[in-house]
Amino acid sequence: MAYKSRVSDAVVRRLPMYYRHLKELEKAGVVRISSQELGERMNLTASQIRQDINCFGGFGQQGYGYHVSNLRERIAEILGLRHQYHVIIVGAGNIGRAVANYAGFTKEGFSVQAMFDVSPALVGIDVHGVLVQPMEKLESWLEAHQVDIAVLSVPKAYAQDTADTLVRGGVRGIWNFAPVDLVLPEGVAVNNVHLSDSLHILSYRMNEKDLFAAIDAAKQS
Amino acid sequence: MAYKSRVSDAVVRRLPMYYRHLKELEKAGVVRISSQELGERMNLTASQIRQDINCFGGFGQQGYGYHVSNLRERIAEILGLRHQYHVIIVGAGNIGRAVANYAGFTKEGFSVQAMFDVSPALVGIDVHGVLVQPMEKLESWLEAHQVDIAVLSVPKAYAQDTADTLVRGGVRGIWNFAPVDLVLPEGVAVNNVHLSDSLHILSYRMNEKDLFAAIDAAKQS
DNA sequence: TAGATTGTTAATCGATTAACAATC
DNA sequence: TAGATTGTTAATCGATTAACAATC
């Protein structure tokens, strides 16, 4: 079913982190960096950094290290940030509107073309220069326009159906904010932002010590 | 530095997923489930599910499987969802307001007590029944109130300093939306929602095939 | 050239899967 | 009791770390 990536998920998850740190280094005027130094900054081993980078090719120089802005640029390419993406937002609730208002994405090549919602209270409002359209218009929009990415921020009960519509309409990537694990055909990329999962992981970590204290105590008796 | 968890991160990340699926099963009226069936639903092996659950104790019954609502309840406990959390939101921009408006958290024991922002345009507005206070009031609020969790949704340049203030004020958990890897003392839990990282992972996946086609082609010559 | 640091292979560690005895 | 399925130990697989030859 799922397309087998050539690069492990663990590596892929670290790529944006490299990108962030390299951007900051560049802004700070740092020209070159060794895997050792970068590792100290990022709390990774030098070895892991070299392994990660070499999944995509040798971008360093022996005896010198890595040229910061060169490496940043290569990682930008790897992340697909040298493309332009037409984005639509499906679901104009709190999260959909927050994403629309987040200006940061625009300059990185993600431009919001349209927004959709079922609620008559939201249809017609302007969010960051984009008009919210009624959900019935979604399919015809997909027919008439090329859409690369859809932000899926509808209630969970509608998430899978909406995703199916999006896929039929030619969307290649879904940024999913619904607390659901979508089933999608191969060739359609997805990444989840499961906010409540994230909050639950936080509360887990806040309680782990007490939890195991209780478990250990129970084992004694 | 970092507290060494007794449970691997891989397992912890799956816990909220178990919780979600068990809630749905319970809602659908399913009373018992085997690790086999649950695995098919969640795309995990039966073995992995049993291993995961047994990090915390044996909640199943041989020959029967797991009692759905019992297991769901045990995982709720493990996740710390049987506690009440006093939450404040620091940074009332798009994300801070979206979190405040998200009602789902409230019924799970996370109640928003206060919001703070530097912007005079935001100070004084009501977000989901909570008044936005000026950032200068943050420290005195922390002195006067017990705060368990802070939602950190300030611009990245202020994130670490604000986090330091929160820690000094006794906050035990930080839900970090700033695109920064915070440095925190042991005993303070953190979980990140790095939205732009997530979007970048999506665009990576959308382009991976082409990327390696290009890399492979380059190797030929 | 000598020193530094990469790219890459080998060793280790940890997570996942398989197997099976325990037991409901 | 017999059948089913867990809890748990052992085997496998993959990711991380260490080591070092290649080379700038």
CSV table of N, CA and C in Angstrom, one decimal, chain B residues 29 40 46 120 139 168 197 203:
chain,number,residue,atom,x,y,z
B,29,GLY,N,-19.5,0.8,20.0
B,29,GLY,CA,-20.1,-0.3,20.8
B,29,GLY,C,-19.3,-1.6,20.8
B,40,GLU,N,-4.9,-4.5,12.9
B,40,GLU,CA,-5.3,-4.4,11.5
B,40,GLU,C,-5.9,-3.0,11.4
B,46,ALA,N,0.2,-7.1,15.8
B,46,ALA,CA,-0.3,-7.5,17.0
B,46,ALA,C,0.8,-7.5,18.1
B,120,PRO,N,-0.9,45.8,22.0
B,120,PRO,CA,-2.0,46.5,22.6
B,120,PRO,C,-3.3,46.3,21.8
B,139,GLU,N,4.5,37.6,34.8
B,139,GLU,CA,5.2,37.1,36.0
B,139,GLU,C,4.4,37.2,37.3
B,168,ARG,N,10.6,29.6,35.7
B,168,ARG,CA,10.8,30.3,37.0
B,168,ARG,C,9.5,30.4,37.7
B,197,ASP,N,7.8,22.8,10.2
B,197,ASP,CA,8.5,21.6,10.0
B,197,ASP,C,7.5,20.5,9.4
B,203,SER,N,6.0,18.5,2.0
B,203,SER,CA,6.5,18.8,0.6
B,203,SER,C,7.7,17.9,0.3
